[in-house]
PDB file of C-alpha atoms and ligand atoms in Angstrom:
ATOM      1  CA  MET I   1      -0.099   0.129   0.197  1.00 97.00           C
ATOM      2  CA  GLU I   2       1.208   3.634  -0.906  1.00 98.00           C
ATOM      3  CA  ILE I   3      -0.140   6.846   0.517  1.00 98.00           C
ATOM      4  CA  ARG I   4       0.725  10.088  -1.534  1.00 98.00           C
ATOM      5  CA  PRO I   5      -0.339  13.695  -0.939  1.00 98.00           C
ATOM      6  CA  LEU I   6      -2.755  15.364  -3.286  1.00 98.00           C
ATOM      7  CA  SER I   7      -2.020  18.995  -2.342  1.00 97.00           C
ATOM      8  CA  SER I   8       0.231  20.970  -0.026  1.00 96.00           C
ATOM      9  CA  HIS I   9      -2.240  20.861   2.816  1.00 97.00           C
ATOM     10  CA  THR I  10      -5.476  18.408   2.225  1.00 98.00           C
ATOM     11  CA  GLY I  11      -5.934  14.973   0.727  1.00 98.00           C
ATOM     12  CA  ALA I  12      -3.970  11.880   0.476  1.00 98.00           C
ATOM     13  CA  GLU I  13      -4.330   9.150  -2.277  1.00 98.00           C
ATOM     14  CA  VAL I  14      -4.087   5.551  -1.247  1.00 98.00           C
ATOM     15  CA  LEU I  15      -3.070   3.147  -3.837  1.00 98.00           C
ATOM     16  CA  GLY I  16      -2.319  -0.842  -3.729  1.00 97.00           C
ATOM     17  CA  ILE I  17      -5.136  -1.717  -1.510  1.00 97.00           C
ATOM     18  CA  ASP I  18      -8.379  -3.783  -2.125  1.00 97.00           C
ATOM     19  CA  PHE I  19     -11.057  -3.406   0.308  1.00 98.00           C
ATOM     20  CA  ALA I  20     -13.052  -6.309  -0.863  1.00 97.00           C
ATOM     21  CA  GLY I  21     -10.316  -8.342   0.517  1.00 96.00           C
ATOM     22  CA  ALA I  22      -8.543  -8.519   4.127  1.00 96.00           C
ATOM     23  CA  VAL I  23      -6.743  -5.292   5.243  1.00 97.00           C
ATOM     24  CA  ALA I  24      -3.680  -5.820   7.397  1.00 97.00           C
ATOM     25  CA  PRO I  25      -3.729  -3.822  10.654  1.00 97.00           C
ATOM     26  CA  GLU I  26      -0.685  -1.919  10.046  1.00 98.00           C
ATOM     27  CA  ASP I  27      -2.355  -0.776   6.665  1.00 98.00           C
ATOM     28  CA  ARG I  28      -5.486   0.148   8.407  1.00 98.00           C
ATOM     29  CA  ASP I  29      -3.463   2.272  11.157  1.00 98.00           C
ATOM     30  CA  SER I  30      -1.477   3.886   8.304  1.00 98.00           C
ATOM     31  CA  MET I  31      -4.787   5.094   6.639  1.00 98.00           C
ATOM     32  CA  ARG I  32      -6.184   6.065   9.959  1.00 98.00           C
ATOM     33  CA  ARG I  33      -3.200   8.341  10.557  1.00 98.00           C
ATOM     34  CA  ALA I  34      -3.295   9.852   7.189  1.00 98.00           C
ATOM     35  CA  PHE I  35      -7.016  10.534   7.477  1.00 98.00           C
ATOM     36  CA  VAL I  36      -6.316  12.578  10.540  1.00 98.00           C
ATOM     37  CA  GLU I  37      -3.309  14.355   8.993  1.00 98.00           C
ATOM     38  CA  ARG I  38      -4.658  14.912   5.507  1.00 98.00           C
ATOM     39  CA  SER I  39      -8.515  15.314   6.117  1.00 98.00           C
ATOM     40  CA  VAL I  40      -9.523  13.605   2.742  1.00 98.00           C
ATOM     41  CA  LEU I  41      -8.529  10.033   1.873  1.00 98.00           C
ATOM     42  CA  VAL I  42      -8.983   9.039  -1.625  1.00 98.00           C
ATOM     43  CA  VAL I  43      -8.779   5.264  -2.076  1.00 98.00           C
ATOM     44  CA  ARG I  44      -8.487   4.567  -5.657  1.00 98.00           C
ATOM     45  CA  ASN I  45      -9.728   1.462  -7.688  1.00 98.00           C
ATOM     46  CA  GLN I  46     -12.375  -0.196  -5.407  1.00 98.00           C
ATOM     47  CA  ALA I  47     -15.478  -1.853  -6.648  1.00 98.00           C
ATOM     48  CA  LEU I  48     -17.620  -2.523  -3.501  1.00 98.00           C
ATOM     49  CA  THR I  49     -20.991  -3.755  -3.021  1.00 98.00           C
ATOM     50  CA  PRO I  50     -23.035  -1.794  -0.259  1.00 98.00           C
ATOM     51  CA  ALA I  51     -22.340  -4.746   1.970  1.00 97.00           C
ATOM     52  CA  GLN I  52     -18.658  -4.534   1.550  1.00 98.00           C
ATOM     53  CA  LEU I  53     -18.725  -0.798   1.857  1.00 98.00           C
ATOM     54  CA  LEU I  54     -20.210  -1.309   5.152  1.00 98.00           C
ATOM     55  CA  GLU I  55     -17.554  -3.633   6.345  1.00 97.00           C
ATOM     56  CA  THR I  56     -14.801  -1.328   4.945  1.00 98.00           C
ATOM     57  CA  VAL I  57     -15.906   1.796   7.030  1.00 98.00           C
ATOM     58  CA  GLY I  58     -15.983  -0.245  10.093  1.00 98.00           C
ATOM     59  CA  LEU I  59     -12.037  -0.027   9.851  1.00 98.00           C
ATOM     60  CA  PHE I  60     -12.527   3.650  10.629  1.00 98.00           C
ATOM     61  CA  GLY I  61     -15.535   4.032  12.976  1.00 98.00           C
ATOM     62  CA  THR I  62     -19.142   3.208  13.797  1.00 98.00           C
ATOM     63  CA  VAL I  63     -22.051   4.131  11.220  1.00 98.00           C
ATOM     64  CA  PHE I  64     -23.923   7.453  11.923  1.00 98.00           C
ATOM     65  CA  PRO I  65     -27.658   7.279  11.101  1.00 95.00           C
ATOM     66  CA  GLN I  66     -28.232   9.731   8.189  1.00 90.00           C
ATOM     67  CA  HIS I  67     -30.981  12.153   8.678  1.00 89.00           C
ATOM     68  CA  ASN I  68     -33.071  11.740   5.527  1.00 91.00           C
ATOM     69  CA  THR I  69     -34.133   8.084   5.050  1.00 93.00           C
ATOM     70  CA  ARG I  70     -35.563   8.607   1.488  1.00 94.00           C
ATOM     71  CA  PHE I  71     -32.128   8.227   0.268  1.00 96.00           C
ATOM     72  CA  ALA I  72     -31.338   4.864   1.998  1.00 97.00           C
ATOM     73  CA  LEU I  73     -30.566   1.772  -0.045  1.00 98.00           C
ATOM     74  CA  SER I  74     -33.569  -0.640   0.231  1.00 96.00           C
ATOM     75  CA  GLU I  75     -31.041  -3.591   0.265  1.00 95.00           C
ATOM     76  CA  CYS I  76     -28.665  -2.033   2.851  1.00 97.00           C
ATOM     77  CA  PRO I  77     -30.413   1.070   4.641  1.00 97.00           C
ATOM     78  CA  GLN I  78     -27.263   2.158   6.447  1.00 97.00           C
ATOM     79  CA  ILE I  79     -25.872   3.221   3.035  1.00 98.00           C
ATOM     80  CA  HIS I  80     -27.497   6.040   1.291  1.00 98.00           C
ATOM     81  CA  TYR I  81     -27.008   7.185  -2.286  1.00 98.00           C
ATOM     82  CA  ILE I  82     -26.122  10.475  -3.843  1.00 97.00           C
ATOM     83  CA  SER I  83     -27.846  10.815  -7.340  1.00 98.00           C
ATOM     84  CA  ASN I  84     -28.561  13.494  -9.758  1.00 97.00           C
ATOM     85  CA  GLU I  85     -31.727  11.806 -10.920  1.00 97.00           C
ATOM     86  CA  ASP I  86     -34.033  12.859  -8.021  1.00 95.00           C
ATOM     87  CA  ARG I  87     -36.392  15.821  -8.193  1.00 95.00           C
ATOM     88  CA  PHE I  88     -38.034  18.034  -5.685  1.00 93.00           C
ATOM     89  CA  PRO I  89     -41.767  17.623  -5.508  1.00 92.00           C
ATOM     90  CA  ASP I  90     -42.055  20.810  -8.041  1.00 93.00           C
ATOM     91  CA  GLY I  91     -40.114  18.810 -10.572  1.00 94.00           C
ATOM     92  CA  ARG I  92     -36.895  20.669 -10.305  1.00 94.00           C
ATOM     93  CA  ARG I  93     -33.649  18.505 -10.119  1.00 95.00           C
ATOM     94  CA  TYR I  94     -32.159  18.007  -6.831  1.00 94.00           C
ATOM     95  CA  ILE I  95     -28.465  18.176  -6.753  1.00 94.00           C
ATOM     96  CA  PRO I  96     -27.360  16.869  -3.221  1.00 93.00           C
ATOM     97  CA  GLY I  97     -24.464  18.658  -1.582  1.00 93.00           C
ATOM     98  CA  GLU I  98     -24.518  21.956  -3.681  1.00 93.00           C
ATOM     99  CA  GLY I  99     -23.000  24.821  -1.720  1.00 94.00           C
ATOM    100  CA  TRP I 100     -20.504  24.719   1.107  1.00 97.00           C
ATOM    101  CA  HIS I 101     -21.404  22.702   4.041  1.00 97.00           C
ATOM    102  CA  THR I 102     -20.169  20.214   6.581  1.00 98.00           C
ATOM    103  CA  ASP I 103     -22.567  17.219   7.174  1.00 97.00           C
ATOM    104  CA  HIS I 104     -25.302  17.013   9.737  1.00 97.00           C
ATOM    105  CA  SER I 105     -23.992  19.751  12.021  1.00 97.00           C
ATOM    106  CA  ASN I 106     -27.610  19.827  13.472  1.00 96.00           C
ATOM    107  CA  ALA I 107     -26.876  16.591  15.418  1.00 96.00           C
ATOM    108  CA  THR I 108     -25.326  16.791  19.041  1.00 97.00           C
ATOM    109  CA  ARG I 109     -22.633  14.713  18.029  1.00 97.00           C
ATOM    110  CA  PRO I 110     -22.108  15.366  14.093  1.00 98.00           C
ATOM    111  CA  PRO I 111     -20.583  12.682  11.870  1.00 98.00           C
ATOM    112  CA  LYS I 112     -16.829  12.762  12.104  1.00 98.00           C
ATOM    113  CA  ALA I 113     -16.595  11.438   8.409  1.00 98.00           C
ATOM    114  CA  THR I 114     -18.425  11.097   5.232  1.00 98.00           C
ATOM    115  CA  VAL I 115     -17.623   8.432   2.726  1.00 98.00           C
ATOM    116  CA  LEU I 116     -18.524   8.211  -0.965  1.00 98.00           C
ATOM    117  CA  HIS I 117     -17.972   5.546  -3.306  1.00 98.00           C
ATOM    118  CA  ALA I 118     -18.304   6.223  -6.980  1.00 98.00           C
ATOM    119  CA  VAL I 119     -20.713   3.947  -8.965  1.00 98.00           C
ATOM    120  CA  ASN I 120     -21.433   6.067 -12.131  1.00 98.00           C
ATOM    121  CA  LEU I 121     -19.661   9.280 -12.955  1.00 98.00           C
ATOM    122  CA  PRO I 122     -20.250  11.833 -15.630  1.00 98.00           C
ATOM    123  CA  ASP I 123     -17.382  12.030 -18.235  1.00 98.00           C
ATOM    124  CA  GLU I 124     -16.400  15.258 -17.103  1.00 97.00           C
ATOM    125  CA  GLY I 125     -17.283  17.816 -14.050  1.00 98.00           C
ATOM    126  CA  GLY I 126     -19.166  16.894 -10.898  1.00 98.00           C
ATOM    127  CA  ASP I 127     -15.919  17.432  -8.765  1.00 98.00           C
ATOM    128  CA  THR I 128     -16.150  17.672  -5.045  1.00 98.00           C
ATOM    129  CA  GLN I 129     -14.389  20.618  -3.486  1.00 98.00           C
ATOM    130  CA  PHE I 130     -13.148  20.645   0.005  1.00 98.00           C
ATOM    131  CA  ALA I 131     -11.952  23.682   2.194  1.00 98.00           C
ATOM    132  CA  ASN I 132      -9.563  23.169   5.032  1.00 98.00           C
ATOM    133  CA  LEU I 133     -11.052  25.031   7.935  1.00 98.00           C
ATOM    134  CA  ALA I 134      -7.793  24.488  10.251  1.00 98.00           C
ATOM    135  CA  ALA I 135      -5.692  26.186   7.692  1.00 98.00           C
ATOM    136  CA  ALA I 136      -8.211  28.988   7.371  1.00 98.00           C
ATOM    137  CA  TYR I 137      -8.451  29.339  11.216  1.00 98.00           C
ATOM    138  CA  THR I 138      -4.480  29.632  11.453  1.00 98.00           C
ATOM    139  CA  ALA I 139      -4.561  32.508   8.830  1.00 98.00           C
ATOM    140  CA  LEU I 140      -7.229  34.568  10.590  1.00 98.00           C
ATOM    141  CA  PRO I 141      -6.291  37.729  11.954  1.00 98.00           C
ATOM    142  CA  SER I 142      -5.645  37.386  15.871  1.00 98.00           C
ATOM    143  CA  ALA I 143      -8.445  39.946  16.592  1.00 98.00           C
ATOM    144  CA  VAL I 144     -10.960  37.932  14.644  1.00 98.00           C
ATOM    145  CA  ARG I 145      -9.564  34.494  16.466  1.00 98.00           C
ATOM    146  CA  ASP I 146     -10.311  36.515  19.734  1.00 98.00           C
ATOM    147  CA  ARG I 147     -13.664  37.632  18.617  1.00 98.00           C
ATOM    148  CA  ILE I 148     -15.026  34.209  17.685  1.00 98.00           C
ATOM    149  CA  ALA I 149     -13.102  32.146  20.310  1.00 98.00           C
ATOM    150  CA  LEU I 150     -16.382  31.694  22.678  1.00 98.00           C
ATOM    151  CA  LEU I 151     -19.091  32.112  20.256  1.00 98.00           C
ATOM    152  CA  LEU I 152     -21.663  29.360  19.699  1.00 98.00           C
ATOM    153  CA  GLY I 153     -23.484  28.643  16.563  1.00 98.00           C
ATOM    154  CA  ILE I 154     -27.177  27.665  16.584  1.00 98.00           C
ATOM    155  CA  HIS I 155     -27.368  24.770  14.043  1.00 98.00           C
ATOM    156  CA  VAL I 156     -30.923  23.574  12.663  1.00 96.00           C
ATOM    157  CA  TYR I 157     -31.998  21.188  10.054  1.00 94.00           C
ATOM    158  CA  GLN I 158     -32.316  23.865   7.370  1.00 93.00           C
ATOM    159  CA  SER I 159     -31.245  27.401   7.917  1.00 94.00           C
ATOM    160  CA  SER I 160     -33.869  30.004   6.922  1.00 94.00           C
ATOM    161  CA  HIS I 161     -30.685  32.124   5.428  1.00 95.00           C
ATOM    162  CA  SER I 162     -29.686  29.248   3.233  1.00 91.00           C
ATOM    163  CA  THR I 163     -30.338  29.593  -0.381  1.00 87.00           C
ATOM    164  CA  ARG I 164     -29.840  25.947  -0.916  1.00 86.00           C
ATOM    165  CA  LYS I 165     -32.964  24.135   0.001  1.00 86.00           C
ATOM    166  CA  LEU I 166     -32.821  20.486   1.336  1.00 88.00           C
ATOM    167  CA  MET I 167     -35.304  17.616   0.563  1.00 86.00           C
ATOM    168  CA  ALA I 168     -38.044  17.758   3.264  1.00 87.00           C
ATOM    169  CA  LEU I 169     -37.822  15.110   5.862  1.00 91.00           C
ATOM    170  CA  ASN I 170     -40.702  12.671   6.431  1.00 90.00           C
ATOM    171  CA  GLU I 171     -42.762  12.593   9.707  1.00 91.00           C
ATOM    172  CA  ALA I 172     -40.614   9.789  11.273  1.00 89.00           C
ATOM    173  CA  ASP I 173     -37.394  11.658  10.293  1.00 92.00           C
ATOM    174  CA  GLN I 174     -38.623  14.787  11.713  1.00 88.00           C
ATOM    175  CA  GLU I 175     -39.124  13.309  15.078  1.00 88.00           C
ATOM    176  CA  ARG I 176     -35.775  11.567  15.053  1.00 88.00           C
ATOM    177  CA  VAL I 177     -33.748  14.482  13.906  1.00 84.00           C
ATOM    178  CA  PRO I 178     -32.439  17.108  16.470  1.00 80.00           C
ATOM    179  CA  ASN I 179     -32.959  20.908  15.706  1.00 80.00           C
ATOM    180  CA  ALA I 180     -31.467  23.763  17.230  1.00 92.00           C
ATOM    181  CA  VAL I 181     -28.070  22.679  18.742  1.00 98.00           C
ATOM    182  CA  LEU I 182     -25.312  24.714  19.833  1.00 98.00           C
ATOM    183  CA  HIS I 183     -21.824  24.250  18.631  1.00 98.00           C
ATOM    184  CA  PRO I 184     -18.729  26.293  19.063  1.00 98.00           C
ATOM    185  CA  LEU I 185     -17.652  28.526  16.144  1.00 98.00           C
ATOM    186  CA  VAL I 186     -13.993  27.388  16.788  1.00 98.00           C
ATOM    187  CA  ARG I 187     -13.577  23.676  17.629  1.00 98.00           C
ATOM    188  CA  THR I 188     -10.558  21.538  18.415  1.00 98.00           C
ATOM    189  CA  HIS I 189      -9.916  18.345  16.720  1.00 98.00           C
ATOM    190  CA  PRO I 190     -10.397  15.453  19.005  1.00 98.00           C
ATOM    191  CA  GLU I 191      -7.738  13.392  17.322  1.00 98.00           C
ATOM    192  CA  SER I 192      -4.976  16.073  16.179  1.00 98.00           C
ATOM    193  CA  GLY I 193      -5.706  18.803  18.829  1.00 98.00           C
ATOM    194  CA  VAL I 194      -5.862  21.301  16.091  1.00 98.00           C
ATOM    195  CA  PRO I 195      -8.199  24.163  16.140  1.00 98.00           C
ATOM    196  CA  SER I 196     -10.550  24.988  13.116  1.00 98.00           C
ATOM    197  CA  ILE I 197     -13.402  27.218  12.382  1.00 98.00           C
ATOM    198  CA  TYR I 198     -16.837  25.383  12.388  1.00 98.00           C
ATOM    199  CA  ILE I 199     -19.527  27.066  10.505  1.00 98.00           C
ATOM    200  CA  ASN I 200     -22.246  25.605   8.153  1.00 98.00           C
ATOM    201  CA  PRO I 201     -24.015  27.959   5.868  1.00 97.00           C
ATOM    202  CA  ILE I 202     -26.849  25.583   5.196  1.00 95.00           C
ATOM    203  CA  ARG I 203     -27.529  24.731   8.939  1.00 96.00           C
ATOM    204  CA  ILE I 204     -26.456  27.965  11.100  1.00 97.00           C
ATOM    205  CA  GLU I 205     -29.334  29.986  11.980  1.00 97.00           C
ATOM    206  CA  GLY I 206     -27.495  32.414  14.110  1.00 98.00           C
ATOM    207  CA  ILE I 207     -25.080  32.863  16.861  1.00 98.00           C
ATOM    208  CA  LEU I 208     -25.986  32.689  20.426  1.00 98.00           C
ATOM    209  CA  GLY I 209     -26.453  36.189  22.030  1.00 98.00           C
ATOM    210  CA  LEU I 210     -25.794  38.267  18.886  1.00 98.00           C
ATOM    211  CA  ASP I 211     -28.394  39.855  16.756  1.00 98.00           C
ATOM    212  CA  HIS I 212     -28.734  38.802  13.063  1.00 97.00           C
ATOM    213  CA  LYS I 213     -27.348  42.222  11.949  1.00 98.00           C
ATOM    214  CA  GLU I 214     -24.033  41.364  13.718  1.00 98.00           C
ATOM    215  CA  ALA I 215     -24.167  37.564  13.368  1.00 98.00           C
ATOM    216  CA  LEU I 216     -24.812  36.981   9.606  1.00 98.00           C
ATOM    217  CA  PRO I 217     -22.019  39.337   8.291  1.00 98.00           C
ATOM    218  CA  LEU I 218     -19.591  37.642  10.611  1.00 98.00           C
ATOM    219  CA  LEU I 219     -20.806  34.279   9.297  1.00 98.00           C
ATOM    220  CA  ASP I 220     -20.376  35.391   5.646  1.00 98.00           C
ATOM    221  CA  ASP I 221     -16.890  36.793   6.191  1.00 98.00           C
ATOM    222  CA  LEU I 222     -15.867  33.596   7.945  1.00 98.00           C
ATOM    223  CA  LEU I 223     -17.172  31.615   4.862  1.00 98.00           C
ATOM    224  CA  ASP I 224     -15.543  34.024   2.435  1.00 98.00           C
ATOM    225  CA  HIS I 225     -12.043  33.564   4.319  1.00 98.00           C
ATOM    226  CA  ALA I 226     -12.202  29.858   4.770  1.00 98.00           C
ATOM    227  CA  THR I 227     -13.262  29.114   1.168  1.00 98.00           C
ATOM    228  CA  ALA I 228     -10.498  30.979  -0.547  1.00 98.00           C
ATOM    229  CA  GLU I 229      -8.827  29.061  -3.193  1.00 98.00           C
ATOM    230  CA  ARG I 230      -5.519  28.474  -1.228  1.00 98.00           C
ATOM    231  CA  PHE I 231      -7.403  26.611   1.400  1.00 98.00           C
ATOM    232  CA  GLN I 232      -9.057  24.229  -0.957  1.00 98.00           C
ATOM    233  CA  TYR I 233      -8.443  20.716  -2.303  1.00 98.00           C
ATOM    234  CA  ARG I 234     -10.727  19.827  -5.416  1.00 98.00           C
ATOM    235  CA  HIS I 235     -11.490  16.251  -6.102  1.00 98.00           C
ATOM    236  CA  ARG I 236     -11.691  15.077  -9.630  1.00 98.00           C
ATOM    237  CA  TRP I 237     -13.450  11.773  -9.390  1.00 98.00           C
ATOM    238  CA  GLN I 238     -12.012   8.643 -11.179  1.00 98.00           C
ATOM    239  CA  PRO I 239     -14.044   5.463 -11.586  1.00 98.00           C
ATOM    240  CA  GLY I 240     -13.637   3.188  -8.336  1.00 98.00           C
ATOM    241  CA  ASP I 241     -12.853   6.131  -6.180  1.00 98.00           C
ATOM    242  CA  LEU I 242     -13.695   5.962  -2.335  1.00 98.00           C
ATOM    243  CA  VAL I 243     -13.384   9.062  -0.681  1.00 98.00           C
ATOM    244  CA  MET I 244     -13.579   9.662   3.040  1.00 98.00           C
ATOM    245  CA  TRP I 245     -13.492  13.268   4.452  1.00 98.00           C
ATOM    246  CA  ASP I 246     -13.217  14.676   7.925  1.00 98.00           C
ATOM    247  CA  ASN I 247     -16.383  16.838   8.620  1.00 98.00           C
ATOM    248  CA  ARG I 248     -14.576  18.186  11.723  1.00 98.00           C
ATOM    249  CA  CYS I 249     -12.414  20.354   9.820  1.00 98.00           C
ATOM    250  CA  LEU I 250     -13.664  20.830   6.276  1.00 98.00           C
ATOM    251  CA  LEU I 251     -16.346  22.261   4.379  1.00 98.00           C
ATOM    252  CA  HIS I 252     -17.231  20.461   1.114  1.00 98.00           C
ATOM    253  CA  LYS I 253     -19.541  21.172  -1.686  1.00 98.00           C
ATOM    254  CA  ALA I 254     -20.636  19.298  -5.003  1.00 97.00           C
ATOM    255  CA  ASN I 255     -20.727  20.696  -8.373  1.00 97.00           C
ATOM    256  CA  GLY I 256     -23.695  20.267 -10.627  1.00 96.00           C
ATOM    257  CA  ASP I 257     -21.718  21.531 -13.609  1.00 97.00           C
ATOM    258  CA  TYR I 258     -21.841  18.502 -15.875  1.00 97.00           C
ATOM    259  CA  ASP I 259     -24.092  16.963 -18.513  1.00 97.00           C
ATOM    260  CA  MET I 260     -27.340  15.978 -16.577  1.00 97.00           C
ATOM    261  CA  ASN I 261     -28.107  13.258 -19.111  1.00 97.00           C
ATOM    262  CA  GLN I 262     -25.265  11.490 -17.687  1.00 98.00           C
ATOM    263  CA  ARG I 263     -25.737   9.706 -14.370  1.00 98.00           C
ATOM    264  CA  ARG I 264     -23.833  10.711 -11.407  1.00 98.00           C
ATOM    265  CA  TYR I 265     -24.524   8.098  -8.458  1.00 98.00           C
ATOM    266  CA  LEU I 266     -22.391   7.338  -5.533  1.00 98.00           C
ATOM    267  CA  TYR I 267     -22.779   5.525  -2.360  1.00 98.00           C
ATOM    268  CA  ARG I 268     -22.828   7.380   0.812  1.00 98.00           C
ATOM    269  CA  VAL I 269     -22.219   6.549   4.529  1.00 98.00           C
ATOM    270  CA  MET I 270     -21.274   8.577   7.633  1.00 98.00           C
ATOM    271  CA  LEU I 271     -19.465   7.742  10.654  1.00 98.00           C
ATOM    272  CA  GLN I 272     -20.213   8.824  14.261  1.00 98.00           C
ATOM    273  CA  GLY I 273     -18.339  11.722  15.709  1.00 98.00           C
ATOM    274  CA  ASP I 274     -18.000  13.577  19.023  1.00 98.00           C
ATOM    275  CA  VAL I 275     -19.491  16.559  20.495  1.00 98.00           C
ATOM    276  CA  PRO I 276     -17.729  19.545  18.998  1.00 98.00           C
ATOM    277  CA  ARG I 277     -15.581  21.184  21.704  1.00 98.00           C
TER     278      ARG I 277
HETATM  279  C1  SIN C   1     -22.273  15.496  -0.167  1.00 91.71           C
HETATM  280  O1  SIN C   1     -22.316  16.716   0.083  1.00 91.71           O
HETATM  281  O2  SIN C   1     -22.242  14.599   0.601  1.00 91.71           O
HETATM  282  C2  SIN C   1     -22.034  15.046  -1.556  1.00 91.71           C
HETATM  283  C3  SIN C   1     -20.770  15.632  -2.343  1.00 91.71           C
HETATM  284  C4  SIN C   1     -20.794  15.290  -3.740  1.00 91.71           C
HETATM  285  O3  SIN C   1     -21.626  14.710  -4.347  1.00 91.71           O
HETATM  286  O4  SIN C   1     -19.735  15.523  -4.246  1.00 91.71           O
END
């Protein structure tokens, strides 16, 4: 097995491993370390069934129950799918993951990682972009770091300020899914000890104790800063890719910039995380 960096700050590519077979403990440990150090792990040339994917992610953690069960695979409901073939009730195409976000931050213990495994890809486009929130935090002026140090973001299922609308939850999911949880605007990675910004434009409704006139421009400024190109790694998908990213220190977004007559379909699974601190 070989692990190679994909950019100066984010992403590592893993070659020479087949998750359909047995994984040696030393290879598993190297991948776990690389995941914490590089935040995005790209494992090439996999061809996993949903059941094999479930077994594979067990090497890295425990499955986190995703919020909207309409995307669950019937044969393996812990695995969901991402597809460009779903539509909103009004007929508009639904592109999951468009717009910068971190996954399910309205949970008390949001998922530490999300894993996607490519099943069908368009010939061109449909990249996933990642923004490194730890690098962005380090580059903040110290006055901004001081200003946000003790602030708490209010995270809900769907922020009323977000232009990106999520697919509605059914009644059972609504009862199960938490709404309005508080998380710090600056969190410390539980494994590396590295601090990062923690924001989520689709789910942050406001900042505790600040009125919107103050909170919303601050959140916009943090987002602009954090998503500058110098903090980004852009993943160009290859057939067989399995990509696992760290939601504790990254924002990500999908791109709906490809020929919509071509199918883009990936398996998706998340791993349980900790309470952000
Ligand atoms: C997601 O946000 O989970 C989906 C990302 C993608 O489809 O590229």
